[in-house]
């Protein structure tokens, strides 16, 4: 049985899957190690397309034999996390939402693109305009206007 063979874990089974269960990726110089089922967990995605094909030799490899993807290695961690559990978890005040959305589009992850898109439009429509005055602080002319209104009422 292949389970007893420790090398069987690293080699793909010849019957259905030419890929090993544990896959090493080099994404933009960052090395990621993940399981094959994670990479094919979103049918139709670019990684699904890459890692369900039968011709392993057609995929680019780096000098150490890892599968190479020429994309942003830092942002790929969020792509991989999403593929693991279909949830988007980003650090607070994450400054690269737009770039991550572009990566999600590249990797053909439409649900992740949707999760990222509303955040962009939400931020832009919330009135984060730095020129708006704080309602707690009256504008400089507010005291004078209040004084005129009070005087007219009297």
JSON list of C-alpha atoms in Angstrom, two decimals:
[
{"chain": "A", "resi": 1, "resn": "UNK", "atom": "CA", "xyz": [0.00, 0.00, 0.00]},
{"chain": "A", "resi": 2, "resn": "UNK", "atom": "CA", "xyz": [1.35, 3.44, -0.94]},
{"chain": "A", "resi": 3, "resn": "UNK", "atom": "CA", "xyz": [0.58, 4.94, 2.48]},
{"chain": "A", "resi": 4, "resn": "UNK", "atom": "CA", "xyz": [3.32, 2.91, 4.13]},
{"chain": "A", "resi": 5, "resn": "UNK", "atom": "CA", "xyz": [5.88, 4.28, 1.69]},
{"chain": "A", "resi": 6, "resn": "UNK", "atom": "CA", "xyz": [7.12, 7.71, 2.86]},
{"chain": "A", "resi": 7, "resn": "UNK", "atom": "CA", "xyz": [8.31, 8.49, -0.67]},
{"chain": "A", "resi": 8, "resn": "UNK", "atom": "CA", "xyz": [4.77, 7.92, -1.92]},
{"chain": "A", "resi": 9, "resn": "UNK", "atom": "CA", "xyz": [3.76, 11.14, -0.23]},
{"chain": "A", "resi": 10, "resn": "UNK", "atom": "CA", "xyz": [6.12, 13.17, -2.39]},
{"chain": "A", "resi": 11, "resn": "UNK", "atom": "CA", "xyz": [5.44, 11.35, -5.68]},
{"chain": "A", "resi": 12, "resn": "UNK", "atom": "CA", "xyz": [2.26, 11.56, -7.70]},
{"chain": "A", "resi": 13, "resn": "UNK", "atom": "CA", "xyz": [0.24, 8.43, -8.20]},
{"chain": "A", "resi": 14, "resn": "UNK", "atom": "CA", "xyz": [0.50, 7.22, -11.77]},
{"chain": "A", "resi": 15, "resn": "UNK", "atom": "CA", "xyz": [-3.17, 6.20, -12.01]},
{"chain": "A", "resi": 16, "resn": "UNK", "atom": "CA", "xyz": [-5.03, 9.53, -11.81]},
{"chain": "A", "resi": 17, "resn": "UNK", "atom": "CA", "xyz": [-2.80, 12.38, -10.71]},
{"chain": "A", "resi": 18, "resn": "UNK", "atom": "CA", "xyz": [0.65, 13.09, -12.12]},
{"chain": "A", "resi": 19, "resn": "UNK", "atom": "CA", "xyz": [1.25, 15.66, -9.33]},
{"chain": "A", "resi": 20, "resn": "UNK", "atom": "CA", "xyz": [2.59, 14.93, -5.86]},
{"chain": "A", "resi": 21, "resn": "UNK", "atom": "CA", "xyz": [0.30, 15.46, -2.88]},
{"chain": "A", "resi": 22, "resn": "UNK", "atom": "CA", "xyz": [2.69, 18.07, -1.46]},
{"chain": "A", "resi": 23, "resn": "UNK", "atom": "CA", "xyz": [3.59, 20.78, -3.98]},
{"chain": "A", "resi": 24, "resn": "UNK", "atom": "CA", "xyz": [6.35, 23.34, -3.76]},
{"chain": "A", "resi": 25, "resn": "UNK", "atom": "CA", "xyz": [5.68, 26.62, -5.50]},
{"chain": "A", "resi": 26, "resn": "UNK", "atom": "CA", "xyz": [7.98, 29.52, -6.21]},
{"chain": "A", "resi": 27, "resn": "UNK", "atom": "CA", "xyz": [5.75, 32.55, -6.64]},
{"chain": "A", "resi": 28, "resn": "UNK", "atom": "CA", "xyz": [7.76, 35.63, -7.49]},
{"chain": "A", "resi": 29, "resn": "UNK", "atom": "CA", "xyz": [10.69, 34.36, -5.44]},
{"chain": "A", "resi": 30, "resn": "UNK", "atom": "CA", "xyz": [8.61, 33.36, -2.39]},
{"chain": "A", "resi": 31, "resn": "UNK", "atom": "CA", "xyz": [8.45, 29.64, -1.70]},
{"chain": "A", "resi": 32, "resn": "UNK", "atom": "CA", "xyz": [5.12, 28.10, -0.72]},
{"chain": "A", "resi": 33, "resn": "UNK", "atom": "CA", "xyz": [4.48, 24.50, 0.18]},
{"chain": "A", "resi": 34, "resn": "UNK", "atom": "CA", "xyz": [0.90, 23.32, 0.00]},
{"chain": "A", "resi": 35, "resn": "UNK", "atom": "CA", "xyz": [-1.20, 20.30, -0.82]},
{"chain": "A", "resi": 36, "resn": "UNK", "atom": "CA", "xyz": [-2.40, 19.50, -4.32]},
{"chain": "A", "resi": 37, "resn": "UNK", "atom": "CA", "xyz": [-6.07, 19.47, -3.23]},
{"chain": "A", "resi": 38, "resn": "UNK", "atom": "CA", "xyz": [-5.69, 23.10, -2.07]},
{"chain": "A", "resi": 39, "resn": "UNK", "atom": "CA", "xyz": [-4.44, 24.20, -5.48]},
{"chain": "A", "resi": 40, "resn": "UNK", "atom": "CA", "xyz": [-7.34, 22.54, -7.28]},
{"chain": "A", "resi": 41, "resn": "UNK", "atom": "CA", "xyz": [-10.01, 23.51, -4.76]},
{"chain": "A", "resi": 42, "resn": "UNK", "atom": "CA", "xyz": [-11.55, 26.20, -6.99]},
{"chain": "A", "resi": 43, "resn": "UNK", "atom": "CA", "xyz": [-12.65, 24.64, -10.29]},
{"chain": "A", "resi": 44, "resn": "UNK", "atom": "CA", "xyz": [-11.94, 26.86, -13.27]},
{"chain": "A", "resi": 45, "resn": "UNK", "atom": "CA", "xyz": [-9.26, 28.89, -11.48]},
{"chain": "A", "resi": 46, "resn": "UNK", "atom": "CA", "xyz": [-5.85, 29.30, -13.05]},
{"chain": "A", "resi": 47, "resn": "UNK", "atom": "CA", "xyz": [-4.25, 27.03, -10.43]},
{"chain": "A", "resi": 48, "resn": "UNK", "atom": "CA", "xyz": [-6.96, 24.43, -11.02]},
{"chain": "A", "resi": 49, "resn": "UNK", "atom": "CA", "xyz": [-6.20, 24.60, -14.75]},
{"chain": "A", "resi": 50, "resn": "UNK", "atom": "CA", "xyz": [-2.46, 24.29, -14.12]},
{"chain": "A", "resi": 51, "resn": "UNK", "atom": "CA", "xyz": [-2.62, 21.44, -11.63]},
{"chain": "A", "resi": 52, "resn": "UNK", "atom": "CA", "xyz": [-5.32, 19.25, -13.21]},
{"chain": "A", "resi": 53, "resn": "UNK", "atom": "CA", "xyz": [-3.55, 18.91, -16.54]},
{"chain": "A", "resi": 54, "resn": "UNK", "atom": "CA", "xyz": [-1.84, 15.64, -17.32]},
{"chain": "A", "resi": 55, "resn": "UNK", "atom": "CA", "xyz": [1.35, 17.15, -18.78]},
{"chain": "A", "resi": 56, "resn": "UNK", "atom": "CA", "xyz": [3.36, 18.18, -15.71]},
{"chain": "A", "resi": 57, "resn": "UNK", "atom": "CA", "xyz": [6.36, 18.98, -17.90]},
{"chain": "A", "resi": 58, "resn": "UNK", "atom": "CA", "xyz": [4.61, 21.93, -19.54]},
{"chain": "A", "resi": 59, "resn": "UNK", "atom": "CA", "xyz": [4.62, 23.93, -16.30]},
{"chain": "A", "resi": 60, "resn": "UNK", "atom": "CA", "xyz": [7.50, 26.31, -15.61]},
{"chain": "A", "resi": 61, "resn": "UNK", "atom": "CA", "xyz": [9.95, 25.24, -12.92]},
{"chain": "A", "resi": 62, "resn": "UNK", "atom": "CA", "xyz": [12.71, 27.06, -11.09]},
{"chain": "A", "resi": 63, "resn": "UNK", "atom": "CA", "xyz": [16.29, 25.80, -10.71]},
{"chain": "A", "resi": 64, "resn": "UNK", "atom": "CA", "xyz": [15.29, 23.67, -7.68]},
{"chain": "A", "resi": 65, "resn": "UNK", "atom": "CA", "xyz": [12.41, 21.98, -9.51]},
{"chain": "A", "resi": 66, "resn": "UNK", "atom": "CA", "xyz": [9.62, 23.95, -7.80]},
{"chain": "A", "resi": 67, "resn": "UNK", "atom": "CA", "xyz": [6.66, 25.04, -9.92]},
{"chain": "A", "resi": 68, "resn": "UNK", "atom": "CA", "xyz": [7.22, 28.68, -10.84]},
{"chain": "A", "resi": 69, "resn": "UNK", "atom": "CA", "xyz": [4.52, 31.36, -11.06]},
{"chain": "A", "resi": 70, "resn": "UNK", "atom": "CA", "xyz": [5.67, 34.81, -12.11]},
{"chain": "A", "resi": 71, "resn": "UNK", "atom": "CA", "xyz": [3.39, 36.85, -9.84]},
{"chain": "A", "resi": 72, "resn": "UNK", "atom": "CA", "xyz": [3.62, 38.84, -6.59]},
{"chain": "A", "resi": 73, "resn": "UNK", "atom": "CA", "xyz": [4.95, 36.40, -4.02]},
{"chain": "A", "resi": 74, "resn": "UNK", "atom": "CA", "xyz": [3.91, 38.50, -1.02]},
{"chain": "A", "resi": 75, "resn": "UNK", "atom": "CA", "xyz": [0.27, 38.77, -2.10]},
{"chain": "A", "resi": 76, "resn": "UNK", "atom": "CA", "xyz": [0.05, 35.10, -3.07]},
{"chain": "A", "resi": 77, "resn": "UNK", "atom": "CA", "xyz": [-0.20, 34.16, 0.62]},
{"chain": "A", "resi": 78, "resn": "UNK", "atom": "CA", "xyz": [-3.69, 35.70, 0.65]},
{"chain": "A", "resi": 79, "resn": "UNK", "atom": "CA", "xyz": [-4.65, 33.86, -2.54]},
{"chain": "A", "resi": 80, "resn": "UNK", "atom": "CA", "xyz": [-3.53, 30.57, -1.01]},
{"chain": "A", "resi": 81, "resn": "UNK", "atom": "CA", "xyz": [-5.28, 31.28, 2.30]},
{"chain": "A", "resi": 82, "resn": "UNK", "atom": "CA", "xyz": [-8.50, 32.00, 0.41]},
{"chain": "A", "resi": 83, "resn": "UNK", "atom": "CA", "xyz": [-8.19, 28.74, -1.52]},
{"chain": "A", "resi": 84, "resn": "UNK", "atom": "CA", "xyz": [-7.80, 26.81, 1.74]},
{"chain": "A", "resi": 85, "resn": "UNK", "atom": "CA", "xyz": [-11.06, 27.88, 3.38]},
{"chain": "A", "resi": 86, "resn": "UNK", "atom": "CA", "xyz": [-12.88, 30.32, 1.04]},
{"chain": "A", "resi": 87, "resn": "UNK", "atom": "CA", "xyz": [-12.57, 33.17, 3.51]},
{"chain": "A", "resi": 88, "resn": "UNK", "atom": "CA", "xyz": [-10.82, 36.49, 3.07]},
{"chain": "A", "resi": 89, "resn": "UNK", "atom": "CA", "xyz": [-8.84, 37.50, 6.12]},
{"chain": "A", "resi": 90, "resn": "UNK", "atom": "CA", "xyz": [-6.64, 40.57, 5.74]},
{"chain": "A", "resi": 91, "resn": "UNK", "atom": "CA", "xyz": [-4.68, 42.57, 8.27]},
{"chain": "A", "resi": 92, "resn": "UNK", "atom": "CA", "xyz": [-6.36, 45.72, 9.56]},
{"chain": "A", "resi": 93, "resn": "UNK", "atom": "CA", "xyz": [-5.67, 48.75, 7.31]},
{"chain": "A", "resi": 94, "resn": "UNK", "atom": "CA", "xyz": [-4.41, 46.50, 4.50]},
{"chain": "A", "resi": 95, "resn": "UNK", "atom": "CA", "xyz": [-2.98, 48.97, 1.93]},
{"chain": "A", "resi": 96, "resn": "UNK", "atom": "CA", "xyz": [-2.83, 46.63, -1.09]},
{"chain": "A", "resi": 97, "resn": "UNK", "atom": "CA", "xyz": [-6.47, 45.70, -1.69]},
{"chain": "A", "resi": 98, "resn": "UNK", "atom": "CA", "xyz": [-6.38, 46.89, -5.30]},
{"chain": "A", "resi": 99, "resn": "UNK", "atom": "CA", "xyz": [-3.26, 44.88, -6.07]},
{"chain": "A", "resi": 100, "resn": "UNK", "atom": "CA", "xyz": [-4.74, 41.81, -4.35]},
{"chain": "A", "resi": 101, "resn": "UNK", "atom": "CA", "xyz": [-7.90, 42.21, -6.40]},
{"chain": "A", "resi": 102, "resn": "UNK", "atom": "CA", "xyz": [-5.76, 42.25, -9.55]},
{"chain": "A", "resi": 103, "resn": "UNK", "atom": "CA", "xyz": [-4.04, 39.04, -8.38]},
{"chain": "A", "resi": 104, "resn": "UNK", "atom": "CA", "xyz": [-7.44, 37.43, -7.72]},
{"chain": "A", "resi": 105, "resn": "UNK", "atom": "CA", "xyz": [-8.47, 38.36, -11.25]},
{"chain": "A", "resi": 106, "resn": "UNK", "atom": "CA", "xyz": [-5.26, 36.89, -12.66]},
{"chain": "A", "resi": 107, "resn": "UNK", "atom": "CA", "xyz": [-5.78, 33.62, -10.75]},
{"chain": "A", "resi": 108, "resn": "UNK", "atom": "CA", "xyz": [-9.42, 33.55, -11.96]},
{"chain": "A", "resi": 109, "resn": "UNK", "atom": "CA", "xyz": [-11.00, 33.63, -8.50]},
{"chain": "A", "resi": 110, "resn": "UNK", "atom": "CA", "xyz": [-14.26, 35.53, -9.17]},
{"chain": "A", "resi": 111, "resn": "UNK", "atom": "CA", "xyz": [-15.64, 35.11, -5.64]},
{"chain": "A", "resi": 112, "resn": "UNK", "atom": "CA", "xyz": [-12.47, 36.58, -4.14]},
{"chain": "A", "resi": 113, "resn": "UNK", "atom": "CA", "xyz": [-12.64, 39.44, -6.65]},
{"chain": "A", "resi": 114, "resn": "UNK", "atom": "CA", "xyz": [-16.19, 40.13, -5.43]},
{"chain": "A", "resi": 115, "resn": "UNK", "atom": "CA", "xyz": [-15.10, 40.06, -1.79]},
{"chain": "A", "resi": 116, "resn": "UNK", "atom": "CA", "xyz": [-12.40, 42.61, -2.53]},
{"chain": "A", "resi": 117, "resn": "UNK", "atom": "CA", "xyz": [-14.40, 44.88, -4.86]},
{"chain": "A", "resi": 118, "resn": "UNK", "atom": "CA", "xyz": [-17.08, 46.09, -2.41]},
{"chain": "A", "resi": 119, "resn": "UNK", "atom": "CA", "xyz": [-14.41, 47.11, 0.08]},
{"chain": "A", "resi": 120, "resn": "UNK", "atom": "CA", "xyz": [-12.86, 49.40, -2.52]},
{"chain": "A", "resi": 121, "resn": "UNK", "atom": "CA", "xyz": [-16.13, 51.08, -3.47]},
{"chain": "A", "resi": 122, "resn": "UNK", "atom": "CA", "xyz": [-17.27, 51.18, 0.18]},
{"chain": "A", "resi": 123, "resn": "UNK", "atom": "CA", "xyz": [-14.13, 53.05, 1.22]},
{"chain": "A", "resi": 124, "resn": "UNK", "atom": "CA", "xyz": [-14.50, 55.51, -1.63]},
{"chain": "A", "resi": 125, "resn": "UNK", "atom": "CA", "xyz": [-18.18, 56.21, -0.90]},
{"chain": "A", "resi": 126, "resn": "UNK", "atom": "CA", "xyz": [-17.97, 56.49, 2.89]},
{"chain": "A", "resi": 127, "resn": "UNK", "atom": "CA", "xyz": [-16.92, 60.10, 2.71]},
{"chain": "A", "resi": 128, "resn": "UNK", "atom": "CA", "xyz": [-13.33, 59.61, 3.76]},
{"chain": "A", "resi": 129, "resn": "UNK", "atom": "CA", "xyz": [-12.63, 62.96, 2.16]},
{"chain": "A", "resi": 130, "resn": "UNK", "atom": "CA", "xyz": [-9.90, 64.58, 4.26]},
{"chain": "A", "resi": 131, "resn": "UNK", "atom": "CA", "xyz": [-11.36, 68.00, 3.42]},
{"chain": "A", "resi": 132, "resn": "UNK", "atom": "CA", "xyz": [-14.63, 67.35, 5.23]},
{"chain": "A", "resi": 133, "resn": "UNK", "atom": "CA", "xyz": [-14.94, 69.03, 8.61]},
{"chain": "A", "resi": 134, "resn": "UNK", "atom": "CA", "xyz": [-15.41, 66.98, 11.74]},
{"chain": "A", "resi": 135, "resn": "UNK", "atom": "CA", "xyz": [-18.96, 67.42, 13.10]},
{"chain": "A", "resi": 136, "resn": "UNK", "atom": "CA", "xyz": [-17.48, 67.70, 16.60]},
{"chain": "A", "resi": 137, "resn": "UNK", "atom": "CA", "xyz": [-15.49, 70.77, 15.60]},
{"chain": "A", "resi": 138, "resn": "UNK", "atom": "CA", "xyz": [-17.51, 73.76, 14.38]},
{"chain": "A", "resi": 139, "resn": "UNK", "atom": "CA", "xyz": [-16.19, 75.64, 11.40]},
{"chain": "A", "resi": 140, "resn": "UNK", "atom": "CA", "xyz": [-14.40, 78.93, 12.20]},
{"chain": "A", "resi": 141, "resn": "UNK", "atom": "CA", "xyz": [-17.38, 81.06, 11.12]},
{"chain": "A", "resi": 142, "resn": "UNK", "atom": "CA", "xyz": [-19.97, 79.02, 13.06]},
{"chain": "A", "resi": 143, "resn": "UNK", "atom": "CA", "xyz": [-19.65, 81.06, 16.27]},
{"chain": "A", "resi": 144, "resn": "UNK", "atom": "CA", "xyz": [-20.19, 84.33, 14.39]},
{"chain": "A", "resi": 145, "resn": "UNK", "atom": "CA", "xyz": [-23.20, 82.87, 12.56]},
{"chain": "A", "resi": 146, "resn": "UNK", "atom": "CA", "xyz": [-24.69, 81.65, 15.86]},
{"chain": "A", "resi": 147, "resn": "UNK", "atom": "CA", "xyz": [-24.17, 85.09, 17.35]},
{"chain": "A", "resi": 148, "resn": "UNK", "atom": "CA", "xyz": [-25.98, 86.75, 14.44]},
{"chain": "A", "resi": 149, "resn": "UNK", "atom": "CA", "xyz": [-28.86, 84.28, 14.69]},
{"chain": "A", "resi": 150, "resn": "UNK", "atom": "CA", "xyz": [-29.16, 84.91, 18.45]},
{"chain": "A", "resi": 151, "resn": "UNK", "atom": "CA", "xyz": [-29.09, 88.68, 17.98]},
{"chain": "A", "resi": 152, "resn": "UNK", "atom": "CA", "xyz": [-31.78, 88.54, 15.29]},
{"chain": "A", "resi": 153, "resn": "UNK", "atom": "CA", "xyz": [-34.01, 86.40, 17.51]},
{"chain": "A", "resi": 154, "resn": "UNK", "atom": "CA", "xyz": [-33.71, 88.86, 20.38]}
]
